[in-house]
Coordinates of C-alpha atoms and ligand atoms in Angstrom, one line a residue:
Chain A
X1 CA -120.6 62.0 80.0
X2 CA -118.6 60.1 79.1
X3 CA -119.4 56.0 79.1
X4 CA -118.9 52.9 77.7
X5 CA -120.4 52.9 75.1
X6 CA -120.1 55.7 73.0
X7 CA -122.8 58.1 72.1
X8 CA -121.1 60.4 70.4
X9 CA -122.7 63.2 67.8
X10 CA -120.0 62.9 65.3
X11 CA -120.0 59.6 64.9
X12 CA -120.3 56.0 65.9
X13 CA -117.5 54.4 67.5
X14 CA -114.8 53.5 65.3
X15 CA -115.1 49.8 64.2
X16 CA -110.8 50.6 63.5
X17 CA -110.1 52.7 66.7
X18 CA -107.1 54.9 64.0
X19 CA -103.5 53.4 63.9
X20 CA -101.1 54.3 66.9
X21 CA -98.5 56.3 66.0
X22 CA -96.2 54.4 64.4
X23 CA -93.2 54.7 66.5
X24 CA -91.1 52.0 67.8
X25 CA -92.9 50.8 71.0
X26 CA -90.2 51.1 73.1
X27 CA -90.0 55.1 71.9
X28 CA -94.4 55.5 72.7
X29 CA -93.2 53.2 76.1
X30 CA -90.8 56.1 77.6
X31 CA -92.8 58.7 76.0
X32 CA -96.0 57.6 77.3
X33 CA -97.2 58.4 81.3
X34 CA -97.6 55.8 82.4
X35 CA -94.4 53.8 80.4
X36 CA -92.1 57.1 82.0
X37 CA -93.1 56.2 85.2
X38 CA -92.2 53.2 85.1
X39 CA -89.0 53.5 84.9
X40 CA -88.7 56.4 87.6
X41 CA -89.9 53.5 89.5
X42 CA -87.5 51.1 88.4
X43 CA -84.4 53.0 88.9
X44 CA -85.9 54.7 92.0
X45 CA -85.9 50.7 93.3
X46 CA -82.7 50.6 91.9
X47 CA -81.9 53.8 94.1
X48 CA -83.4 52.5 97.3
X49 CA -81.4 49.5 97.1
X50 CA -78.6 50.5 96.4
X51 CA -79.0 53.2 99.4
X52 CA -80.2 50.4 101.6
X53 CA -76.9 48.7 101.9
X54 CA -74.6 51.7 101.4
X55 CA -76.2 52.3 104.9
X56 CA -75.1 48.0 105.5
X57 CA -72.4 48.1 104.7
X58 CA -71.6 51.5 106.1
X59 CA -72.6 50.0 110.0
X60 CA -68.6 48.1 110.2
X61 CA -67.9 51.1 111.6
X62 CA -69.3 49.6 114.9
X63 CA -66.2 46.9 114.4
X64 CA -63.3 48.6 114.5
X65 CA -60.8 50.6 111.7
X66 CA -59.1 46.7 110.9
X67 CA -62.5 45.1 109.8
X68 CA -64.0 48.8 108.1
X69 CA -60.8 49.7 106.2
X70 CA -60.8 45.6 104.9
X71 CA -64.4 46.5 103.7
X72 CA -62.8 49.2 102.7
X73 CA -60.6 48.2 100.9
X74 CA -62.3 45.0 99.3
X75 CA -64.8 47.3 97.5
X76 CA -61.4 48.2 95.7
X77 CA -61.0 45.3 94.9
X78 CA -63.3 44.8 92.6
X79 CA -61.2 47.0 90.3
X80 CA -63.4 47.4 87.0
X81 CA -66.7 46.5 88.9
X82 CA -66.8 48.7 90.5
X83 CA -67.2 51.2 88.0
X84 CA -69.5 48.9 86.8
X85 CA -71.8 50.1 89.5
X86 CA -70.8 52.8 90.0
X87 CA -72.0 53.5 85.9
X88 CA -74.7 52.2 87.2
X89 CA -75.9 53.8 89.8
X90 CA -75.2 57.8 87.9
X91 CA -77.1 56.0 84.9
X92 CA -79.7 55.3 87.5
X93 CA -79.1 58.7 89.3
X94 CA -79.6 60.5 85.9
X95 CA -82.6 58.8 83.9
X96 CA -84.9 58.9 87.8
X97 CA -84.4 63.0 87.2
X98 CA -85.1 63.3 84.2
X99 CA -87.9 61.4 83.2
X100 CA -89.8 61.9 87.1
X101 CA -88.7 66.3 86.1
X102 CA -90.2 66.2 82.9
X103 CA -93.3 64.5 84.2
X104 CA -93.0 67.5 86.4
X105 CA -92.5 69.8 83.5
X106 CA -96.6 68.2 82.4
X107 CA -98.3 68.0 85.2
X108 CA -97.7 71.7 85.4
X109 CA -98.8 72.3 82.6
X110 CA -101.4 70.0 83.0
X111 CA -102.7 72.5 85.3
X112 CA -102.6 75.4 85.0
X113 CA -104.6 77.3 87.5
X114 CA -104.8 77.0 91.1
X115 CA -108.1 76.8 93.0
X116 CA -108.8 80.5 94.6
X117 CA -109.6 77.4 97.4
X118 CA -107.4 74.9 96.3
X119 CA -107.3 72.3 99.6
X120 CA -106.1 68.9 99.1
X121 CA -107.9 66.1 100.6
X122 CA -105.4 63.4 101.2
X123 CA -101.9 63.9 98.7
X124 CA -99.5 63.7 101.7
X125 CA -97.1 66.0 102.2
X126 CA -93.6 64.0 101.3
X127 CA -96.4 63.1 98.2
X128 CA -96.1 66.9 97.6
X129 CA -92.7 67.8 97.4
X130 CA -91.1 65.0 95.8
X131 CA -88.6 67.2 93.6
X132 CA -87.9 69.0 96.4
X133 CA -86.7 66.1 98.6
X134 CA -85.6 64.7 95.3
X135 CA -83.0 67.9 94.4
X136 CA -82.1 68.1 97.9
X137 CA -80.4 64.6 97.3
X138 CA -78.7 66.0 95.0
X139 CA -77.1 68.5 96.3
X140 CA -76.2 65.8 98.9
X141 CA -74.9 63.1 96.8
X142 CA -72.7 66.1 95.5
X143 CA -71.7 67.3 98.7
X144 CA -71.5 63.2 100.0
X145 CA -69.0 62.5 96.8
X146 CA -67.2 66.0 97.2
X147 CA -65.9 65.3 100.9
X148 CA -65.1 61.0 100.8
X149 CA -65.1 59.8 97.1
X150 CA -63.3 62.6 95.6
X151 CA -61.7 64.2 98.9
X152 CA -62.6 68.1 98.1
X153 CA -60.1 70.0 99.2
X154 CA -61.6 72.8 102.0
X155 CA -63.9 70.0 103.7
X156 CA -61.7 66.9 103.1
X157 CA -59.2 68.4 105.1
X158 CA -57.4 67.5 108.4
X159 CA -53.7 67.4 110.6
X160 CA -51.5 64.3 110.2
X161 CA -49.4 63.0 113.2
X162 CA -47.0 65.2 112.1
X163 CA -48.5 68.1 112.3
X164 CA -49.5 68.3 108.5
X165 CA -52.1 69.1 106.5
X166 CA -53.5 66.2 104.5
X167 CA -55.8 65.2 102.8
X168 CA -58.8 62.4 103.5
X169 CA -57.8 60.1 100.5
X170 CA -54.1 59.9 101.2
X171 CA -54.7 58.8 104.4
X172 CA -52.7 55.4 105.3
X173 CA -54.0 52.9 108.0
X174 CA -50.5 52.6 110.0
X175 CA -51.4 48.9 111.1
X176 CA -52.1 47.0 108.6
X177 CA -49.2 45.1 106.1
X178 CA -49.6 43.8 103.7
X179 CA -47.6 39.8 104.2
X180 CA -47.0 40.0 100.5
X181 CA -46.1 43.1 99.9
X182 CA -43.9 44.6 102.8
X183 CA -44.1 48.2 101.3
X184 CA -47.6 47.2 100.7
X185 CA -50.6 50.2 102.3
X186 CA -54.1 50.8 102.6
X187 CA -56.0 54.0 102.9
X188 CA -57.5 54.6 106.8
X189 CA -60.7 54.9 105.6
X190 CA -61.8 54.6 109.1
X191 CA -60.0 57.2 110.1
X192 CA -61.6 60.2 106.9
X193 CA -65.0 59.0 108.5
X194 CA -64.1 59.2 111.5
X195 CA -62.4 63.0 110.9
X196 CA -65.7 63.2 108.5
X197 CA -68.2 63.5 111.7
X198 CA -66.1 65.6 114.6
X199 CA -67.2 68.8 112.1
X200 CA -70.8 69.5 114.7
X201 CA -72.1 71.9 111.7
X202 CA -71.7 68.7 109.1
X203 CA -73.3 66.4 111.5
X204 CA -75.8 69.1 111.7
X205 CA -75.8 68.6 107.3
X206 CA -75.7 64.9 107.1
X207 CA -78.9 64.4 109.4
X208 CA -81.1 66.9 108.4
X209 CA -80.5 65.0 104.7
X210 CA -81.3 61.6 105.5
X211 CA -84.5 63.2 107.0
X212 CA -85.1 64.4 103.6
X213 CA -84.2 61.3 102.0
X214 CA -86.8 59.6 104.4
X215 CA -89.4 61.2 102.9
X216 CA -88.9 61.1 99.6
X217 CA -88.7 57.3 100.0
X218 CA -91.2 57.0 102.3
X219 CA -94.1 58.3 99.4
X220 CA -91.1 57.2 96.8
X221 CA -91.4 53.2 97.9
X222 CA -95.5 52.4 97.5
X223 CA -95.3 54.1 95.2
X224 CA -92.9 53.0 92.9
X225 CA -94.3 49.5 93.4
X226 CA -98.3 51.3 92.7
X227 CA -96.2 52.0 89.7
X228 CA -95.4 48.8 88.8
X229 CA -98.9 47.5 89.0
X230 CA -98.3 46.2 92.8
X231 CA -101.4 46.4 94.6
X232 CA -103.2 43.6 96.4
X233 CA -105.1 43.1 99.6
X234 CA -103.8 40.6 100.2
X235 CA -100.2 42.1 100.1
X236 CA -100.5 45.8 101.2
X237 CA -100.7 45.9 104.5
X238 CA -97.1 43.7 104.4
X239 CA -96.5 47.3 101.1
X240 CA -97.3 49.7 103.7
X241 CA -95.1 48.1 106.3
X242 CA -91.7 47.2 104.2
X243 CA -91.9 51.3 103.3
X244 CA -92.2 52.4 107.0
X245 CA -89.3 49.5 107.2
X246 CA -87.6 50.6 104.2
X247 CA -87.2 54.3 105.2
X248 CA -87.2 54.2 109.1
X249 CA -83.8 51.8 108.6
X250 CA -81.7 53.5 106.3
X251 CA -83.0 57.3 107.6
X252 CA -81.6 55.1 111.8
X253 CA -78.8 53.6 110.1
X254 CA -77.6 56.9 108.5
X255 CA -78.4 59.1 111.0
X256 CA -76.7 57.0 113.7
X257 CA -73.2 56.0 112.6
X258 CA -72.3 60.2 112.3
X259 CA -73.9 61.2 115.6
X260 CA -72.6 58.4 117.6
X261 CA -68.7 59.7 115.6
X262 CA -69.9 63.1 116.8
X263 CA -70.5 61.6 120.6
X264 CA -68.2 60.3 121.4
X265 CA -69.2 56.6 121.2
X266 CA -67.3 55.4 118.9
X267 CA -63.8 56.6 116.8
X268 CA -62.0 57.5 120.5
X269 CA -59.0 55.6 119.2
X270 CA -58.6 58.2 116.5
X271 CA -56.4 61.3 117.9
Chain B
X1 CA -130.3 80.4 105.5
X2 CA -128.1 83.2 104.6
X3 CA -125.0 82.6 103.1
X4 CA -122.0 84.3 101.0
X5 CA -121.2 83.2 97.6
X6 CA -117.9 83.1 96.1
X7 CA -118.6 82.0 92.6
X8 CA -116.4 82.4 89.3
X9 CA -117.5 84.2 87.0
X10 CA -116.3 84.0 83.0
X11 CA -118.0 84.4 79.5
X12 CA -116.2 82.7 77.3
X13 CA -112.8 80.0 76.9
X14 CA -111.1 83.4 75.8
X15 CA -111.7 86.0 78.3
X16 CA -110.7 86.2 81.7
X17 CA -112.7 85.1 84.7
X18 CA -113.4 86.4 88.4
X19 CA -114.2 85.1 91.5
X20 CA -117.7 87.2 92.6
X21 CA -119.5 87.6 95.5
X22 CA -123.5 87.0 95.7
X23 CA -125.7 86.7 99.3
X24 CA -127.4 83.3 98.9
X25 CA -130.7 84.6 100.6
X26 CA -134.0 82.4 102.6
X27 CA -132.7 79.4 101.4
X28 CA -134.5 76.4 102.8
X29 CA -131.8 73.1 105.2
X30 CA -133.9 70.9 102.8
X31 CA -132.6 72.4 99.1
X32 CA -130.2 70.8 97.1
X33 CA -126.8 72.5 96.1
X34 CA -128.5 73.2 93.1
X35 CA -131.4 74.6 94.1
X36 CA -129.7 76.5 96.0
X37 CA -127.9 77.8 93.2
X38 CA -131.5 77.6 91.1
X39 CA -132.4 80.0 93.8
X40 CA -129.8 82.1 93.1
X41 CA -130.2 82.4 89.3
X42 CA -133.5 83.2 89.8
X43 CA -132.7 86.3 91.7
X44 CA -130.0 87.5 89.2
X45 CA -132.7 87.4 86.4
X46 CA -135.2 89.5 88.2
X47 CA -131.6 92.1 89.1
X48 CA -131.3 91.5 84.8
X49 CA -127.9 90.2 84.9
X50 CA -126.4 87.1 83.8
X51 CA -127.6 84.2 85.1
X52 CA -123.9 81.7 86.9
X53 CA -123.3 78.8 84.6
X54 CA -123.4 75.2 85.6
X55 CA -123.9 71.8 83.9
X56 CA -126.2 69.6 85.2
X57 CA -129.2 67.5 84.7
X58 CA -130.0 64.3 86.8
X59 CA -129.5 65.7 89.3
X60 CA -129.3 62.0 91.6
X61 CA -125.4 61.2 91.2
X62 CA -125.0 59.1 88.5
X63 CA -124.5 60.8 85.2
X64 CA -121.8 62.6 86.0
X65 CA -122.9 66.2 84.3
X66 CA -122.6 68.3 87.7
X67 CA -119.7 69.7 88.0
X68 CA -118.6 71.1 90.8
X69 CA -115.4 72.3 92.8
X70 CA -117.4 73.7 95.7
X71 CA -115.1 75.3 99.4
X72 CA -111.8 74.2 96.6
X73 CA -112.5 70.3 96.6
X74 CA -114.3 68.5 93.1
X75 CA -118.4 67.9 94.8
X76 CA -117.3 69.3 98.2
X77 CA -115.4 66.4 99.7
X78 CA -119.0 64.7 101.4
X79 CA -118.5 60.6 100.9
X80 CA -120.1 59.2 98.4
X81 CA -121.3 61.8 97.6
X82 CA -121.6 64.2 93.9
X83 CA -122.6 67.4 93.7
X84 CA -126.3 67.4 93.3
X85 CA -126.7 65.3 95.9
X86 CA -125.5 67.6 98.2
X87 CA -128.3 69.3 100.8
X88 CA -127.9 72.7 102.0
X89 CA -128.5 70.7 106.0
X90 CA -124.3 70.4 105.8
X91 CA -123.7 73.7 105.4
X92 CA -124.5 76.3 108.4
X93 CA -126.5 79.9 108.0
X94 CA -123.1 82.4 107.6
X95 CA -120.8 79.9 106.1
X96 CA -119.1 81.4 102.5
X97 CA -118.9 78.7 100.2
X98 CA -116.0 78.8 97.3
X99 CA -117.2 77.6 94.4
X100 CA -115.3 77.2 90.5
X101 CA -115.4 74.6 87.4
X102 CA -112.4 72.1 87.3
X103 CA -109.6 73.2 86.4
X104 CA -107.5 70.8 84.5
X105 CA -105.9 71.8 81.0
X106 CA -106.9 69.3 78.3
X107 CA -110.8 70.6 80.3
X108 CA -111.2 74.2 78.8
X109 CA -114.4 76.4 80.3
X110 CA -116.8 77.8 77.8
X111 CA -118.6 79.8 80.7
X112 CA -118.3 80.2 84.3
X113 CA -118.5 76.8 86.1
X114 CA -119.0 74.5 82.7
X115 CA -116.3 73.4 81.4
X116 CA -115.5 71.1 78.1
X117 CA -114.8 67.7 78.7
X118 CA -115.0 66.4 75.3
X119 CA -111.5 64.8 76.2
X120 CA -113.0 62.3 78.1
X121 CA -114.7 61.2 74.8
X122 CA -111.8 60.8 72.5
X123 CA -110.1 58.5 75.3
X124 CA -113.7 56.6 75.6
X125 CA -113.3 56.8 71.6
X126 CA -109.4 55.3 71.9
X127 CA -110.6 52.6 73.1
X128 CA -112.9 51.9 75.8
X129 CA -115.9 49.3 74.6
X130 CA -115.8 46.3 72.7
X131 CA -116.3 45.3 69.8
X132 CA -119.5 43.3 69.0
X133 CA -121.8 41.7 66.2
X134 CA -125.3 42.4 65.7
X135 CA -127.6 39.4 66.0
X136 CA -130.0 37.4 67.7
X137 CA -129.3 38.7 71.4
X138 CA -127.1 35.8 73.6
X139 CA -128.4 34.3 76.4
X140 CA -128.6 36.0 79.5
X141 CA -126.2 33.6 81.1
X142 CA -124.2 31.8 78.5
X143 CA -120.3 32.6 79.1
X144 CA -119.9 33.0 83.4
X145 CA -118.1 35.3 84.7
X146 CA -116.5 34.3 88.7
X147 CA -119.1 36.7 90.8
X148 CA -115.4 38.5 92.4
X149 CA -114.4 39.1 88.8
X150 CA -117.6 39.9 87.9
X151 CA -117.7 42.5 91.4
X152 CA -115.0 44.9 90.5
X153 CA -116.0 44.7 87.5
X154 CA -119.3 46.1 88.9
X155 CA -116.9 48.6 91.0
X156 CA -115.0 50.1 87.7
X157 CA -117.9 50.2 85.8
X158 CA -120.0 52.7 89.1
X159 CA -117.4 55.4 87.0
X160 CA -120.1 58.1 85.5
X161 CA -116.9 60.2 84.3
X162 CA -117.6 62.9 85.8
X163 CA -113.5 64.2 86.2
X164 CA -113.9 64.3 89.2
X165 CA -110.2 62.9 89.7
X166 CA -109.4 65.2 87.4
X167 CA -110.0 68.4 88.9
X168 CA -108.3 67.3 92.2
X169 CA -105.7 65.7 90.7
X170 CA -102.4 68.1 92.1
X171 CA -101.3 66.9 88.6
X172 CA -104.1 67.3 86.2
X173 CA -104.1 63.3 86.1
X174 CA -107.3 61.7 84.8
X175 CA -105.3 58.2 85.7
X176 CA -108.5 57.3 87.7
X177 CA -110.9 58.0 84.8
X178 CA -108.6 55.6 82.6
X179 CA -108.2 53.2 84.7
X180 CA -112.1 52.6 85.5
X181 CA -112.7 52.1 82.1
X182 CA -109.8 49.4 81.5
X183 CA -110.3 47.7 84.9
X184 CA -114.5 47.5 84.3
X185 CA -113.8 46.1 80.7
X186 CA -110.4 43.9 81.2
X187 CA -113.1 41.8 84.9
X188 CA -115.7 40.5 82.4
X189 CA -115.0 38.3 79.4
X190 CA -116.1 40.1 76.6
X191 CA -113.1 42.9 76.9
X192 CA -111.0 40.5 76.4
X193 CA -110.2 40.5 72.7
X194 CA -108.6 44.2 72.8
X195 CA -107.8 44.4 76.2
X196 CA -104.6 45.0 75.6
X197 CA -104.6 47.4 72.7
X198 CA -107.2 49.5 74.4
X199 CA -105.3 50.1 77.5
X200 CA -102.6 51.3 75.0
X201 CA -104.5 53.1 72.9
X202 CA -106.5 54.7 75.4
X203 CA -103.6 55.6 77.7
X204 CA -101.5 57.1 74.3
X205 CA -105.1 59.7 74.6
X206 CA -105.1 60.9 78.2
X207 CA -101.4 61.8 77.1
X208 CA -102.2 63.5 73.8
X209 CA -105.2 64.9 75.3
X210 CA -102.3 67.0 78.0
X211 CA -103.6 65.3 81.0
X212 CA -100.6 65.0 83.3
X213 CA -99.1 61.7 85.0
X214 CA -100.2 59.3 88.2
X215 CA -97.6 59.7 91.2
X216 CA -99.9 58.3 93.4
X217 CA -101.4 60.6 95.8
X218 CA -104.8 59.1 95.5
X219 CA -106.2 62.8 95.7
X220 CA -108.8 61.3 93.6
X221 CA -109.9 58.2 95.3
X222 CA -110.9 60.4 97.2
X223 CA -113.3 62.7 96.2
X224 CA -114.4 60.0 94.2
X225 CA -118.0 60.8 94.1
X226 CA -118.4 56.6 92.5
X227 CA -115.6 55.2 95.5
X228 CA -113.6 54.6 92.4
X229 CA -109.9 52.6 94.6
X230 CA -106.8 54.0 92.9
X231 CA -105.9 49.6 92.8
X232 CA -107.7 50.2 89.1
X233 CA -104.9 51.9 88.3
X234 CA -102.3 49.2 89.1
X235 CA -105.1 47.1 87.2
X236 CA -104.0 49.3 84.3
X237 CA -100.6 50.3 85.3
X238 CA -100.6 45.6 85.0
X239 CA -101.7 46.0 82.3
X240 CA -99.5 48.2 80.3
X241 CA -96.3 47.0 81.1
X242 CA -97.9 43.6 79.7
X243 CA -99.3 45.7 76.5
X244 CA -96.2 47.6 75.7
X245 CA -94.1 43.7 76.8
X246 CA -96.2 41.8 73.8
X247 CA -95.6 42.0 70.5
X248 CA -96.3 44.8 69.1
X249 CA -98.3 43.6 66.9
X250 CA -100.0 41.6 68.8
X251 CA -101.0 44.8 71.4
X252 CA -102.4 46.8 68.2
Ligands
HEM1 C1 -80.7 62.5 92.1 C2 -81.7 63.5 92.9 C3 -82.5 62.9 93.4 C4 -84.3 63.7 92.0 C5 -84.4 64.9 91.9 C6 -85.5 62.8 92.5 C7 -86.7 63.0 92.2 C8 -88.0 61.8 91.7 C9 -89.5 62.7 91.4 C10 -89.2 64.6 91.1 C11 -90.1 61.3 91.6 C12 -91.2 61.4 91.5 C13 -92.2 61.4 92.0 C14 -93.6 61.0 92.4 O1 -93.8 60.6 91.4 O2 -94.8 61.7 93.3 C15 -89.5 60.7 92.3 C16 -89.6 59.2 92.9 C17 -88.4 58.3 94.0 N1 -87.6 58.3 94.0 FE1 -86.5 59.9 93.3 N2 -85.3 61.0 93.1 C18 -84.1 61.4 92.8 C19 -83.1 60.8 94.1 C20 -83.4 58.7 94.6 C21 -83.1 58.5 95.1 C22 -81.7 58.9 95.6 C23 -83.7 57.3 95.7 C24 -83.1 56.6 96.4 C25 -83.0 56.5 97.4 C26 -84.9 57.4 94.9 C27 -86.4 57.7 95.1 C28 -87.0 56.9 94.9 C29 -88.1 56.2 94.1 C30 -88.4 54.6 94.6 C31 -89.7 57.0 93.7 C32 -90.8 56.3 92.7 C33 -90.7 55.5 92.0 C34 -92.9 56.0 91.5 O3 -93.8 56.9 92.0 O4 -93.1 55.1 90.8 N3 -84.9 58.9 94.8 N4 -87.2 61.3 92.5
FES2 S1 -126.3 65.2 87.5 FE1 -126.0 64.0 87.3 S2 -124.8 63.2 88.6 FE2 -125.4 65.2 89.0

């Protein structure tokens, strides 16, 4: 069979193999299975980094209204930078998803027929459900943005002190005063957070989605490192631990917060 | 022992195939798996039926020709064992055994359990070689090679090109094969001059043949009869990255 010395019936190994395709190198890289996988890995790790900091930032909900609203205010003061970050995230999601789905299509074509006695020896469940968990994450991102970023009316509405319906976006921090501008107000992100998780159904959806995110990450982080060529006996145990640690931290943190609200551990100061 | 076999039968690449059930009677536990098929075939020939076509050559686990998916696993899933090296004592009397051909798009079925693996030959032709001017034989130890490098290269060179990696891969990717060939030469001084051109060309050919992309499930490593490690896929990824980022001219 194929070996390092070619003994082909048609020709001896070409001294100068046929020229590679004439496309520019970056197009070739992006179109190759290995190159496309680099990009999936890089965007995946970028999104993972975002998810870690998103979780850490939100843990400030445990510090109370003032701390949490100041954090939210500080983020919004970033102004144009915030939009750069959002744009970057959007690009990461679109590229990650686009290339991952393109590769998936290719992979389905490469294996047109399954075995009658199809069996799996090592491939883990998370590794075999990356597209499903990925699409679930996409659905969750849309829900999450509708819930807290865009304030979609049916899921982002509550009742204010005067008994009027009010959108989460329009909640005002009752305690905060700007020392320089007496008319200035700031958004009550804290109350939005608390009210957002008093619905058991919503909390349930968030928890399930975080578990699916965890499945995506437990394979994704380790796989991304391998795709980037990072695999060495000296570091592999540490890298395994890193993948597990990141996954547990993200899922643990993100599940703990909504559950704490629902269970009444935090947010008792919101009527 | 007596066994019930479910075997994929298919006349040629263009006709549809199906599983056919056969009885394998009076099989000695000392027979090899392929000898068991030989017995079944003798019987088929006596009855005037077409024998089951399957690939084999050395029957000692070194040539990479045998290619049977046994009970859903290429080479049957016995540690570091090719199909030809399996003994029937690994099975029990009365067992049912499913035998299928490699199933990867770029390996079309020739007949029954035989597939056309010339896609691998073309990947090798794209770069899996070194160019050497002939002349007087060089002194064996003229080029010093560190022991660890030599052993790593040998681990990769153990690949017999059977294609079980691609057959096992849920994505129909042959990356373990390509990685073994790339790493074998990339770890030796003789492989350096063409190192980066090699990896670019072999991956390009791999893709052109229609193989899938690796998703790091390690299903290939689990079935490889030569226990080639997926660490070589990481090496391939590194070399590919370096080759791509280097000036295009250097790499080609
Ligand atoms: C927007 C929806 C998403 C979809 C449809 C999606 C889909 C996928 C798919 C199909 C893969 C390839 C799986 C494989 O090669 O086995 C993948 C890999 C990965 N994903 Fe996602 N994903 C999404 C969102 C995310 C998010 C939000 C993160 C980070 C928190 C993430 C992190 C990763 C990582 C780290 C990898 C590994 C890349 C590699 O294997 O080299 N993904 N994703
Ligand atoms: S026939 Fe040579 S390896 Fe099995």
